[in-house]
Amino acid sequence: GMDAIMLQEKLVERLLCARGRTMRQKVDKQYVGFATLPNQVHRKSVKKGFDFTLMVAGESGLGKSTLVNSLFLTDLYKDRKLLNAEERISQTVEITKHTVDIEEKGVKLKLTIVDTPGFGDAVNNNECWKPITDYIDQQFEQYFRDESGLNRKNILDNRVHCCLYFIPPFGHGLRPVDVEFMKALHERVNIIALIAKADCLTPNETKKLKDRVRDEIERFGIKVYQFPECDSDEDEEFKQMDKELKECTPFAVIGSNTVVEARGQRVRGRLYPWGIVEVENQSHCDFVKLRNMLIRSHMHDLKDVTCDVHYENYRAHCIQQMTSKLAQDNRMDSSIPILPLPTPDAETERLIKMKDEELKRMQEMLEKMQQQMHEKDQ
Amino acid sequence: DSELEPIPPPQLAEPGTQGIIRGRDLFGYVGIEAVLDQMRRKTMKAGFEFNIMVVGQSGLGKSTLVNTLFKSKVSRKSCTPSYEEKISRTVHLKSVSHIIEEKGVKMRLTVIDTPGFGDQINNENCWDPIVKYINEQYEKYLTEELHITRKRRIPDTRVHCCVYFLPATGHRLRPIDVEFMKRLGKIVSIVPVIAKADTLTMDERLDFKQRIRQDLQASGIRVYPQKEYDEDVEDRIRNDKIRENIPFAVVGTDKEHQVNGNKVLGRKTKWGIIEVENVAHCEFANLRDLLVRSHLQDLKDVTHYIHYETYRVRRLNESNASVSGLSALPLENGITEKYEAQSQL
């Protein structure tokens, strides 16, 4: 009866009040009462919990593990052994997964970190991103099978929602391996480029490097994750924050596993003879911006873009391949149930052809650029 | 001077909670519950859809009730009592959509009316057009879902709730009620209500409801909220309370009267004013709370995750079984029975 509803509303209020914003839905007689709908949806989400899969990629020693630990306040890598140089010669690119359940204020998050040890570490790094693209595609394929199957009750979503790519701060912008990697992945996953170990850069150097990287990302046609546009009805504070966020990319980050005492407080930081770097000090690095963006404001959008764009592209591509193969083989033994759709009409076929041609053009452009870079190096 | 200390590994709260890192063990605050905010913002922007079907004989106050529920003229009829309508020869469905807004939440409400149901002399199979309509919506959704390039948000025309109007006879379920609810209960969430309940005293109402519940159980009819879809203990407790009280006895009107200095929705008679929103008079408020304020999202979820999935599975099995191709028609009731008969072989 009525008390069950009040109980539910109280529960949701308690949870949502945590942010200090009053979201009290005083439903009295004047209203129909469907304004409680968002609360009804939330109640279910809180019960179910959320999940998020984050991939980190970049060469060894760029502080990836430390940053992940700092972001989620965990110590995922405490049992890790670092390989010596000889062992690393024969190491190939691996994919490792760590899962951890985090609970805060009644909200459960199942966080999966996908790590890519060995990436870019070899002498010959040709196509070192292939195990990574294969992994991402495999998760898409798994989801596609599950989604098309008959029992869809408990589908596990292992798709990668975001990839943090670490760019070394020592160079002068993007290196060939950075460009190749990001281009191999930008249509499969949301890429967020980071400048790693930013404590070796002065503010001026940081700005120069960021400008250069942003410029090169655009020039090479790399499609990194775009923050969605702000709604016109958002408040000014939010719009300002959003603007600052966009102008700050690529984020220059520093991570730390240690606690130091600075300015009378205990903070995460790095102690040097010349001073203390505070991870959460926004004038020292962009860690806070990255964390806020990744967790507090854009986690949901990252998942949405993965589902609505990257996954849908994969799925459409997959189906087209399957239907053309079936037409060739003239058999209907696909394990994925599909209703035999009518052959695509002229309009759809034209669009498919256009896309193919566009892909071909991009391919040619990339080859030309590769050649230019080779020539530049020589 | 500063001290350097490695951050201690997270303390596990109790044995058996391996791998769960509780908020209080973390040094600091990650801020993950902000995801709720993000979701809220997004769902508010996107708006909600809700499709409600009303079924019952003419004159049971279906349109009036829906208008009262949503406090707007959302059904196909206006509420003026002088409106006369010819009883139609066949059951044909009429759907009317409106966008209503409340406190920033936008909802696209579609009311599907079923004039002609149960009004004929011979009412055999009068439920067929309704079953067909419901399955057609499932088929529409399925086709969209299987398309190569899918819309981000598939338009949802599936019937989330079917309110079935029982006349306040005071006796039991009639054969047409049983036949209808038996069939429809398998494909849609039915919410039965006792219509025009102002002819029943409180005692008569209680007895009537009890007999109806007995009849429902005896006929194996599952109405909303279905016991087997309770997800956990909390749900079960909440829904048990509802199950013990259905069907709700309702009275609807759009007329307002003055009672004790307040404006109330009510029906004025010589012996008093029946206040629609007064829980001592009728259960309209309970019905509204169930349908709108507490279980609206759940109704949609049951439709999507259970009824629609059931349809989808049958459909895909059917398409895999047929070698030569696929029938272009959505499943009809007859096929369901055929499958059931076959599975008993």
XYZ file of C-alpha atoms in Angstrom:
723
model
C 0.000 0.000 0.000
C 1.016 3.565 0.633
C 3.790 2.947 3.154
C 5.720 0.780 0.724
C 5.738 3.651 -1.720
C 6.854 6.105 0.910
C 9.587 3.750 1.943
C 10.812 3.485 -1.611
C 10.744 7.232 -2.048
C 12.631 7.743 1.197
C 15.274 5.274 0.154
C 15.832 6.999 -3.154
C 15.891 10.399 -1.493
C 18.547 9.271 0.922
C 20.704 8.017 -1.870
C 20.322 11.003 -4.097
C 20.752 13.544 -1.316
C 24.365 12.579 -0.974
C 25.354 15.209 -3.477
C 23.743 17.948 -1.452
C 21.157 18.665 -4.076
C 17.606 18.360 -2.882
C 15.734 16.122 -5.174
C 12.741 15.864 -3.023
C 9.783 14.791 -5.045
C 6.960 15.964 -2.883
C 4.132 14.199 -4.580
C 0.947 15.657 -3.296
C -2.595 15.603 -4.457
C -2.238 18.195 -7.156
C 0.019 16.080 -9.244
C -0.542 12.930 -11.179
C 2.724 11.702 -9.780
C 4.697 10.328 -12.682
C 7.446 12.769 -11.835
C 8.666 9.917 -9.625
C 9.610 8.016 -12.759
C 13.321 8.881 -12.631
C 13.319 7.663 -9.028
C 11.637 4.426 -10.039
C 14.305 3.860 -12.658
C 17.027 4.652 -10.164
C 15.750 2.308 -7.586
C 16.285 -0.543 -9.975
C 19.729 0.643 -10.982
C 20.828 0.965 -7.405
C 19.640 -2.565 -6.746
C 21.346 -3.935 -9.826
C 24.500 -1.882 -9.592
C 26.637 -0.631 -12.452
C 29.563 -2.056 -14.323
C 32.381 -0.385 -16.186
C 35.293 -1.747 -18.201
C 38.343 0.440 -18.560
C 41.351 -0.402 -20.674
C 44.778 1.111 -20.152
C 47.369 1.022 -22.891
C 50.845 2.387 -23.384
C 54.408 1.316 -22.937
C 55.700 -0.098 -19.675
C 56.798 2.371 -17.084
C 54.447 5.194 -17.982
C 52.597 4.948 -14.698
C 49.470 3.169 -15.888
C 49.065 0.916 -12.867
C 49.761 3.746 -10.479
C 47.194 5.915 -12.166
C 44.520 3.222 -12.041
C 45.212 2.698 -8.367
C 44.957 6.423 -7.790
C 41.725 6.767 -9.746
C 39.847 4.073 -7.928
C 41.732 4.163 -4.656
C 42.635 0.532 -4.934
C 45.765 -1.488 -4.955
C 45.108 -3.836 -7.810
C 48.693 -4.501 -8.671
C 50.258 -5.204 -5.340
C 51.257 -8.732 -6.246
C 52.793 -7.799 -9.522
C 56.343 -8.782 -10.367
C 58.207 -6.732 -12.889
C 60.014 -8.774 -15.484
C 63.662 -8.159 -16.114
C 64.916 -7.059 -19.503
C 65.783 -10.512 -20.724
C 62.424 -11.917 -19.819
C 60.822 -9.015 -21.606
C 62.560 -9.690 -24.880
C 60.417 -12.701 -25.481
C 57.276 -11.250 -23.991
C 54.377 -10.681 -26.310
C 51.507 -8.349 -25.801
C 49.145 -9.820 -23.268
C 45.699 -8.886 -22.164
C 45.075 -9.089 -18.441
C 41.880 -8.390 -16.561
C 41.334 -7.328 -12.971
C 37.873 -7.019 -11.529
C 37.010 -5.249 -8.343
C 33.689 -4.417 -6.708
C 33.453 -0.949 -5.254
C 30.599 0.243 -3.098
C 29.968 3.831 -2.100
C 26.851 5.268 -0.502
C 24.826 2.255 -1.438
C 25.835 2.296 -5.089
C 27.700 -0.737 -6.373
C 30.169 -0.572 -9.207
C 31.782 -3.602 -10.779
C 34.960 -2.225 -12.254
C 37.058 -4.210 -14.715
C 40.494 -2.985 -15.680
C 41.929 -4.426 -18.859
C 45.655 -4.051 -18.997
C 47.935 -4.519 -21.974
C 51.378 -5.422 -20.678
C 53.998 -5.735 -23.334
C 52.471 -3.189 -25.670
C 55.149 -1.230 -27.452
C 57.951 -2.791 -25.449
C 59.535 -4.975 -28.084
C 62.217 -4.060 -30.505
C 59.900 -4.624 -33.425
C 56.477 -3.323 -32.544
C 54.761 -3.893 -35.863
C 51.071 -4.392 -35.306
C 51.547 -4.694 -31.574
C 48.009 -3.439 -31.205
C 46.532 -6.475 -32.895
C 45.986 -8.510 -29.699
C 44.220 -5.469 -28.316
C 41.906 -4.914 -31.280
C 41.254 -8.646 -31.337
C 40.274 -8.533 -27.672
C 37.879 -5.654 -28.187
C 36.304 -7.355 -31.194
C 35.959 -10.590 -29.261
C 33.956 -8.832 -26.558
C 31.705 -7.313 -29.203
C 31.226 -10.683 -30.805
C 30.424 -12.298 -27.491
C 27.847 -9.642 -26.758
C 26.368 -9.956 -30.227
C 25.930 -13.681 -29.789
C 24.403 -13.273 -26.369
C 22.106 -10.525 -27.522
C 20.919 -12.565 -30.475
C 20.485 -15.702 -28.463
C 17.336 -17.135 -27.023
C 18.061 -16.675 -23.345
C 18.902 -13.045 -22.723
C 18.322 -12.999 -19.018
C 21.811 -12.584 -17.677
C 23.978 -11.222 -20.418
C 27.452 -10.318 -19.234
C 28.645 -7.086 -20.733
C 32.413 -7.286 -21.150
C 32.653 -4.645 -23.820
C 35.401 -2.117 -23.293
C 33.848 1.241 -22.475
C 36.934 3.385 -22.489
C 40.632 3.151 -23.316
C 43.138 5.413 -21.600
C 46.116 5.754 -23.890
C 49.344 6.924 -22.276
C 51.620 9.149 -24.308
C 55.156 9.588 -22.986
C 56.022 13.143 -22.010
C 59.620 12.857 -23.154
C 59.037 13.266 -26.853
C 57.758 16.019 -29.035
C 54.235 14.869 -29.667
C 52.824 11.706 -31.128
C 55.138 8.986 -32.297
C 54.282 6.634 -35.174
C 53.267 3.869 -32.788
C 50.911 6.285 -30.994
C 49.250 7.273 -34.248
C 48.930 3.717 -35.497
C 47.538 2.448 -32.232
C 44.935 5.142 -31.904
C 43.859 4.794 -35.505
C 43.488 1.061 -35.091
C 41.262 1.588 -32.090
C 39.351 4.787 -32.556
C 36.417 3.128 -34.266
C 36.219 0.337 -31.747
C 36.487 2.066 -28.404
C 36.369 5.496 -26.789
C 39.969 6.687 -26.636
C 41.095 9.208 -24.067
C 44.670 10.304 -24.680
C 46.752 11.130 -21.615
C 50.163 12.659 -21.197
C 51.814 10.397 -18.669
C 54.237 11.248 -15.869
C 53.555 14.912 -16.325
C 55.690 15.813 -13.352
C 58.687 16.025 -15.617
C 57.221 18.991 -17.485
C 57.040 22.656 -16.599
C 53.718 24.398 -17.127
C 54.959 25.896 -20.383
C 56.238 22.593 -21.659
C 52.951 20.997 -20.713
C 50.983 23.549 -22.666
C 53.221 23.218 -25.708
C 52.998 19.457 -25.670
C 49.218 19.483 -25.277
C 48.804 21.902 -28.165
C 51.046 19.799 -30.311
C 49.295 16.537 -29.483
C 45.859 18.067 -30.059
C 47.018 19.398 -33.357
C 48.458 16.069 -34.459
C 45.361 14.180 -33.375
C 43.330 16.351 -35.661
C 45.789 16.228 -38.514
C 46.012 12.462 -38.502
C 42.266 12.114 -38.321
C 42.279 10.316 -34.994
C 38.820 10.202 -33.513
C 39.282 10.441 -29.792
C 36.308 10.508 -27.412
C 34.341 13.728 -27.770
C 32.572 15.158 -24.768
C 28.926 15.661 -25.594
C 27.671 19.207 -26.006
C 26.287 20.926 -22.960
C 22.537 21.368 -22.833
C 21.401 24.913 -23.237
C 19.465 24.666 -19.990
C 22.414 23.676 -17.820
C 23.565 26.164 -15.223
C 26.516 28.440 -15.877
C 28.778 26.663 -13.440
C 28.309 23.401 -15.264
C 28.874 24.998 -18.654
C 32.068 26.635 -17.425
C 33.355 23.351 -16.040
C 32.535 21.644 -19.292
C 34.392 24.274 -21.293
C 37.490 23.992 -19.109
C 37.409 20.240 -19.462
C 37.365 20.348 -23.227
C 40.170 22.882 -23.440
C 42.340 20.832 -21.157
C 42.689 17.718 -23.246
C 44.847 15.709 -23.534
C 44.971 15.480 -19.749
C 48.438 15.619 -18.252
C 48.383 13.175 -15.359
C 50.418 12.078 -12.418
C 49.588 9.135 -10.192
C 50.790 8.045 -6.816
C 50.649 5.040 -4.527
C 52.068 6.914 -1.588
C 50.728 9.338 0.934
C 52.747 12.377 1.835
C 52.228 15.242 4.176
C 51.897 18.549 2.394
C 50.586 21.847 3.702
C 49.498 20.181 6.908
C 47.406 17.537 5.192
C 47.896 13.956 4.179
C 47.638 13.744 0.420
C 48.524 11.398 -2.352
C 51.727 12.655 -3.818
C 55.319 12.259 -4.865
C 58.147 13.525 -2.720
C 61.101 15.089 -4.445
C 64.049 16.998 -2.970
C 62.746 20.078 -4.709
C 59.182 19.827 -3.610
C 56.085 17.743 -3.299
C 53.825 16.924 -6.212
C 50.207 16.580 -5.112
C 48.143 14.351 -7.332
C 44.864 15.998 -6.457
C 46.123 19.555 -6.769
C 44.663 20.953 -9.936
C 47.520 23.354 -10.436
C 49.940 20.407 -10.426
C 48.221 18.126 -12.913
C 44.901 17.174 -14.499
C 44.289 14.089 -12.399
C 41.202 15.520 -10.731
C 39.750 16.559 -14.084
C 40.314 13.074 -15.441
C 38.769 11.410 -12.441
C 35.771 13.697 -12.397
C 35.213 13.253 -16.061
C 35.699 9.522 -16.078
C 33.707 8.691 -12.992
C 31.588 11.554 -11.874
C 30.273 13.076 -15.043
C 30.867 11.018 -18.146
C 30.868 7.372 -17.177
C 27.338 6.910 -18.406
C 27.998 8.662 -21.687
C 31.106 6.556 -22.289
C 28.972 3.458 -21.942
C 26.279 4.893 -24.182
C 28.696 5.752 -26.965
C 30.195 2.269 -26.720
C 26.752 0.684 -27.049
C 25.186 3.054 -29.546
C 28.117 3.736 -31.825
C 31.062 1.354 -31.581
C 29.042 -1.766 -30.906
C 26.392 -0.916 -33.484
C 29.105 -0.399 -36.102
C 30.576 -3.764 -35.271
C 27.181 -5.421 -35.354
C 26.163 -3.886 -38.663
C 29.458 -4.917 -40.170
C 29.073 -8.422 -38.798
C 25.557 -8.855 -40.124
C 26.502 -7.626 -43.549
C 29.347 -10.086 -43.690
C 27.063 -12.864 -42.544
C 24.293 -12.099 -44.981
C 26.643 -11.841 -47.918
C 28.293 -15.086 -46.910
C 24.925 -16.787 -46.545
C 23.887 -15.550 -49.940
C 27.034 -17.039 -51.379
C 26.747 -20.347 -49.611
C 23.002 -20.465 -50.109
C 22.553 -22.090 -46.729
C 20.750 -21.051 -43.579
C 22.923 -22.624 -40.940
C 23.990 -19.524 -39.133
C 23.954 -19.988 -35.402
C 22.881 -16.441 -34.890
C 19.162 -16.206 -35.516
C 18.292 -13.565 -38.007
C 15.060 -12.995 -39.736
C 15.786 -13.114 -43.435
C 15.539 -9.435 -44.083
C 14.602 -8.262 -47.496
C 17.630 -7.486 -49.632
C 18.706 -3.952 -48.844
C 17.004 -1.418 -50.961
C 18.802 0.792 -53.412
C 19.229 3.554 -50.860
C 20.822 1.304 -48.246
C 23.071 -0.269 -50.823
C 24.204 3.147 -51.929
C 25.052 4.105 -48.345
C 26.978 0.871 -47.825
C 28.931 1.522 -51.000
C 29.667 5.093 -49.915
C 30.987 3.899 -46.587
C 33.216 1.334 -48.259
C 34.671 3.957 -50.526
C 35.254 6.290 -47.612
C 37.078 3.565 -45.741
C 39.216 2.922 -48.778
C 40.087 6.612 -49.064
C 41.090 6.759 -45.407
C 43.219 3.699 -45.879
C 45.049 5.318 -48.766
C 45.561 8.522 -46.789
C 47.039 6.577 -43.900
C 49.425 4.753 -46.171
C 50.566 8.039 -47.633
C 51.148 9.478 -44.168
C 53.057 6.426 -43.102
C 55.278 6.835 -46.105
C 55.822 10.501 -45.281
C 56.802 9.643 -41.734
C 59.241 7.030 -42.922
C 60.794 9.517 -45.270
C 60.983 12.089 -42.482
C 62.807 9.637 -40.260
C 65.394 8.933 -42.904
C 59.037 17.532 7.157
C 57.002 15.010 5.326
C 56.402 11.346 5.762
C 56.189 8.732 3.188
C 53.930 5.796 3.733
C 52.608 3.275 1.324
C 48.864 3.122 1.291
C 47.729 0.037 3.211
C 45.875 -2.524 1.127
C 42.133 -2.234 1.538
C 40.839 -4.032 4.608
C 38.245 -6.625 3.802
C 35.224 -5.994 5.972
C 34.327 -9.533 6.995
C 35.238 -12.968 5.789
C 33.075 -13.908 2.884
C 33.150 -10.462 1.359
C 36.256 -11.144 -0.634
C 36.937 -8.656 -3.298
C 34.453 -6.025 -2.179
C 36.045 -2.751 -1.276
C 33.748 -0.749 0.941
C 33.639 3.017 0.820
C 34.887 3.445 4.324
C 38.031 1.472 3.664
C 39.130 3.725 0.883
C 41.355 6.629 1.629
C 39.182 9.250 0.119
C 36.136 9.169 -2.013
C 35.842 8.067 -5.592
C 32.415 9.478 -6.280
C 30.769 6.630 -8.144
C 27.260 7.379 -7.015
C 27.380 10.347 -9.370
C 26.513 7.818 -12.046
C 22.954 7.971 -10.742
C 22.908 11.680 -11.502
C 24.188 11.094 -14.986
C 21.522 8.503 -15.606
C 18.835 10.718 -14.225
C 19.835 13.597 -16.426
C 19.833 11.395 -19.459
C 16.468 9.755 -18.801
C 14.892 13.106 -18.061
C 16.149 14.450 -21.364
C 14.985 11.430 -23.315
C 11.556 11.326 -21.717
C 9.441 8.282 -21.047
C 6.885 6.332 -22.996
C 3.930 4.554 -21.504
C 1.245 2.644 -23.351
C -1.881 1.676 -21.480
C -4.758 -0.312 -22.877
C -8.273 -0.274 -21.443
C -10.625 -3.169 -22.040
C -14.222 -3.585 -20.975
C -17.758 -3.176 -22.109
C -19.197 0.164 -23.109
C -20.294 2.370 -20.318
C -17.952 1.045 -17.656
C -16.161 4.376 -17.488
C -12.915 3.402 -19.180
C -12.241 6.721 -20.841
C -13.287 8.660 -17.778
C -10.977 6.662 -15.598
C -7.966 7.205 -17.802
C -8.676 10.905 -18.014
C -8.918 11.041 -14.238
C -5.735 9.042 -13.803
C -3.676 11.434 -15.847
C -5.671 14.544 -15.067
C -6.007 15.383 -18.711
C -8.258 14.528 -21.550
C -6.061 11.797 -22.922
C -8.555 9.228 -24.057
C -10.608 9.204 -27.170
C -13.776 10.422 -25.585
C -14.653 13.531 -23.753
C -16.296 12.965 -20.416
C -19.584 14.676 -20.989
C -22.338 12.290 -19.982
C -24.559 13.413 -22.808
C -22.139 11.959 -25.331
C -23.797 9.150 -27.106
C -22.094 6.541 -29.059
C -23.366 3.730 -31.145
C -22.114 0.359 -30.096
C -19.764 -0.727 -32.837
C -20.245 -4.050 -34.577
C -16.726 -5.291 -34.187
C -13.948 -4.668 -31.779
C -11.602 -2.149 -33.243
C -8.767 -0.567 -31.398
C -8.172 3.145 -31.196
C -4.982 4.571 -29.885
C -4.468 8.190 -28.872
C -1.127 9.665 -27.859
C -0.368 12.730 -25.792
C 2.767 14.196 -24.353
C 2.254 15.217 -20.760
C 4.749 16.863 -18.523
C 5.179 17.127 -14.804
C 8.044 18.732 -12.918
C 10.324 18.519 -15.895
C 9.557 14.875 -16.601
C 8.075 14.357 -20.039
C 5.944 11.364 -20.797
C 4.467 10.222 -24.062
C 1.294 8.538 -22.963
C -0.641 6.378 -25.370
C -4.084 5.141 -24.474
C -5.418 2.241 -26.479
C -9.133 1.877 -26.279
C -11.106 -1.178 -27.344
C -14.648 -0.127 -28.143
C -16.969 -2.957 -28.991
C -15.409 -5.467 -26.660
C -18.056 -7.583 -24.991
C -20.898 -5.521 -26.369
C -22.290 -7.953 -28.918
C -24.825 -10.670 -28.472
C -22.280 -13.242 -29.445
C -18.936 -12.265 -28.035
C -16.947 -15.302 -29.030
C -13.366 -14.482 -29.942
C -13.872 -10.783 -29.313
C -10.420 -10.835 -27.774
C -8.764 -11.791 -31.067
C -8.254 -8.252 -32.393
C -6.716 -7.337 -29.046
C -4.327 -10.257 -29.037
C -3.431 -9.441 -32.605
C -2.706 -5.822 -31.755
C -0.471 -6.709 -28.838
C 1.515 -9.219 -30.858
C 1.837 -6.773 -33.720
C 3.559 -4.313 -31.411
C 5.973 -7.003 -30.274
C 6.659 -7.849 -33.894
C 7.307 -4.209 -34.724
C 9.820 -3.937 -31.942
C 11.503 -7.192 -32.876
C 11.898 -6.139 -36.477
C 13.544 -2.910 -35.395
C 15.806 -4.767 -33.030
C 16.987 -7.142 -35.717
C 17.610 -4.463 -38.272
C 21.142 -3.888 -39.478
C 21.185 -0.206 -38.636
C 19.140 0.232 -35.526
C 17.730 3.373 -34.046
C 19.340 4.465 -30.822
C 16.006 4.365 -29.126
C 13.581 1.948 -30.646
C 10.115 3.505 -30.491
C 8.142 1.503 -27.993
C 4.513 0.894 -28.904
C 4.203 -2.285 -26.866
C 1.326 -2.429 -24.437
C 2.793 -1.997 -20.967
C -0.397 -2.460 -19.071
C -3.906 -3.663 -19.835
C -6.559 -2.422 -17.438
C -9.492 -4.784 -17.521
C -12.803 -3.413 -16.325
C -15.090 -5.710 -14.367
C -18.654 -4.577 -13.893
C -19.613 -4.248 -10.246
C -22.036 -7.149 -10.198
C -21.009 -8.273 -6.757
C -21.076 -11.918 -7.806
C -18.108 -13.540 -9.504
C -16.046 -13.376 -12.670
C -18.130 -13.911 -15.763
C -17.155 -16.390 -18.474
C -16.045 -13.598 -20.782
C -13.793 -12.223 -18.039
C -12.176 -15.610 -17.540
C -11.707 -16.256 -21.232
C -10.193 -12.875 -21.852
C -7.837 -12.775 -18.908
C -6.685 -16.334 -19.412
C -5.483 -15.559 -22.894
C -4.204 -12.076 -22.384
C -2.521 -12.822 -19.064
C 0.044 -14.804 -21.010
C 1.141 -11.955 -23.230
C 0.539 -8.732 -21.325
C 0.315 -7.474 -17.741
C -3.327 -7.286 -16.771
C -4.596 -5.020 -14.019
C -8.239 -5.844 -13.306
C -10.398 -3.151 -11.725
C -13.957 -3.086 -10.462
C -15.579 -0.298 -12.393
C -18.313 2.047 -11.209
C -17.851 0.674 -7.730
C -20.179 3.173 -6.140
C -22.933 0.560 -6.195
C -21.136 -1.661 -3.712
C -21.068 -1.220 0.030
C -17.795 -1.854 1.807
C -18.791 -5.360 2.857
C -20.093 -6.240 -0.574
C -16.873 -4.930 -2.028
C -14.690 -7.080 0.194
C -16.694 -10.204 -0.561
C -16.716 -9.501 -4.274
C -12.945 -9.014 -4.337
C -12.357 -12.195 -2.457
C -14.499 -14.193 -4.830
C -12.734 -12.674 -7.794
C -9.358 -13.579 -6.366
C -10.565 -17.125 -5.842
C -11.827 -17.309 -9.394
C -8.569 -15.962 -10.750
C -6.585 -18.541 -8.893
C -8.899 -21.365 -9.836
C -8.611 -20.490 -13.525
C -4.862 -20.133 -13.394
C -5.005 -16.499 -14.434
C -1.926 -14.446 -13.666
C -2.518 -10.747 -13.156
C -0.059 -8.007 -12.334
C 2.016 -8.013 -10.177
C 2.785 -11.613 -10.982
C 4.238 -13.538 -8.083
C 6.931 -15.247 -10.114
C 8.471 -11.951 -11.227
C 9.211 -10.653 -7.747
C 12.923 -10.112 -7.752
C 13.710 -10.147 -4.085
C 12.212 -10.149 -0.614
C 11.620 -6.423 -0.670
C 9.623 -6.723 -3.891
C 7.696 -9.686 -2.575
C 6.597 -7.849 0.560
C 5.640 -4.786 -1.425
C 3.735 -6.744 -4.044
C 2.055 -9.129 -1.633
C 0.298 -6.147 -0.113
C -0.981 -5.220 -3.551
C -1.984 -8.752 -4.435
C -4.081 -8.982 -1.294
C -6.062 -5.945 -2.356
C -6.711 -6.348 -6.044
C -8.854 -5.787 -7.942
C -9.139 -2.154 -6.943
C -12.661 -0.787 -6.775
C -12.655 2.501 -8.637
C -14.870 5.410 -9.417
C -13.912 8.005 -11.967
C -15.017 11.508 -12.798
C -13.732 14.807 -14.039
C -16.178 16.914 -12.069
C -15.107 18.889 -9.057
C -17.183 19.755 -6.028
C -16.655 21.641 -2.814
C -16.224 19.462 0.242
C -15.259 21.058 3.543
C -13.897 24.054 1.763
C -11.728 22.007 -0.584
C -12.191 21.304 -4.219
C -12.382 17.567 -4.758
C -13.029 15.302 -7.671
C -16.288 13.567 -7.020
C -19.695 12.336 -8.022
C -22.532 14.224 -6.436
C -25.626 12.292 -5.508
C -28.591 13.046 -3.326
C -27.142 10.959 -0.540
C -23.670 12.382 -0.598
C -20.571 13.104 -2.612
C -18.345 10.204 -3.606
C -14.848 11.549 -3.411
C -12.736 9.836 -5.997
C -9.408 10.479 -4.316
C -10.603 9.635 -0.822
C -9.330 6.180 0.069
C -12.241 5.714 2.429
C -14.628 5.996 -0.504
C -12.903 4.119 -3.303
C -9.559 2.779 -4.359
C -8.817 5.119 -7.187
C -5.827 6.566 -5.372
C -4.433 3.076 -4.831
C -4.767 2.301 -8.497
C -3.108 5.559 -9.441
C -0.267 4.971 -7.045
C 0.257 1.502 -8.417
C 0.137 2.391 -12.061
C 1.857 5.745 -11.997
C 3.726 6.525 -8.849
C 5.374 3.298 -7.904
C 5.132 0.590 -10.522
C 5.134 2.371 -13.845
C 8.733 1.524 -14.567
C 8.216 -1.995 -13.319
C 5.282 -2.468 -15.697
C 7.537 -1.468 -18.548
C 10.302 -3.751 -17.349
C 8.022 -6.762 -17.083
C 6.763 -6.048 -20.585
C 10.266 -5.730 -21.976
C 12.146 -8.411 -20.104
C 9.433 -11.028 -19.837
C 6.486 -10.697 -22.192
C 8.533 -9.396 -25.096
C 11.304 -11.932 -24.553
C 8.741 -14.744 -24.530
C 7.378 -13.511 -27.819
C 10.851 -13.160 -29.270
C 11.919 -16.658 -28.320
C 8.833 -18.209 -29.861
C 9.260 -16.162 -32.975
C 12.925 -17.005 -33.429
C 12.305 -20.671 -32.808
C 9.591 -20.560 -35.373
C 11.830 -18.893 -37.923
C 14.659 -21.342 -37.327
C 12.302 -24.264 -37.664
C 10.971 -23.233 -41.026
C 13.395 -24.084 -43.770
C 11.800 -22.375 -46.672
C 11.397 -19.010 -45.049
C 9.454 -17.081 -42.575
C 5.806 -16.301 -42.349
C 5.334 -12.585 -42.533
C 2.637 -12.616 -39.888
C 3.191 -12.197 -36.208
C 2.163 -15.054 -33.975
C -1.531 -15.478 -33.600
C -3.282 -16.979 -30.680
C -4.056 -20.103 -32.626
C -0.400 -20.869 -33.134
C 0.254 -20.577 -29.430
C -2.280 -23.230 -28.717
C -0.889 -25.386 -31.458
C 2.572 -25.205 -29.884
C 1.189 -26.092 -26.513
C -0.664 -29.048 -27.973
C 2.462 -30.237 -29.735
C 4.631 -29.963 -26.675
C 2.367 -32.322 -24.862
C 2.929 -35.075 -27.391
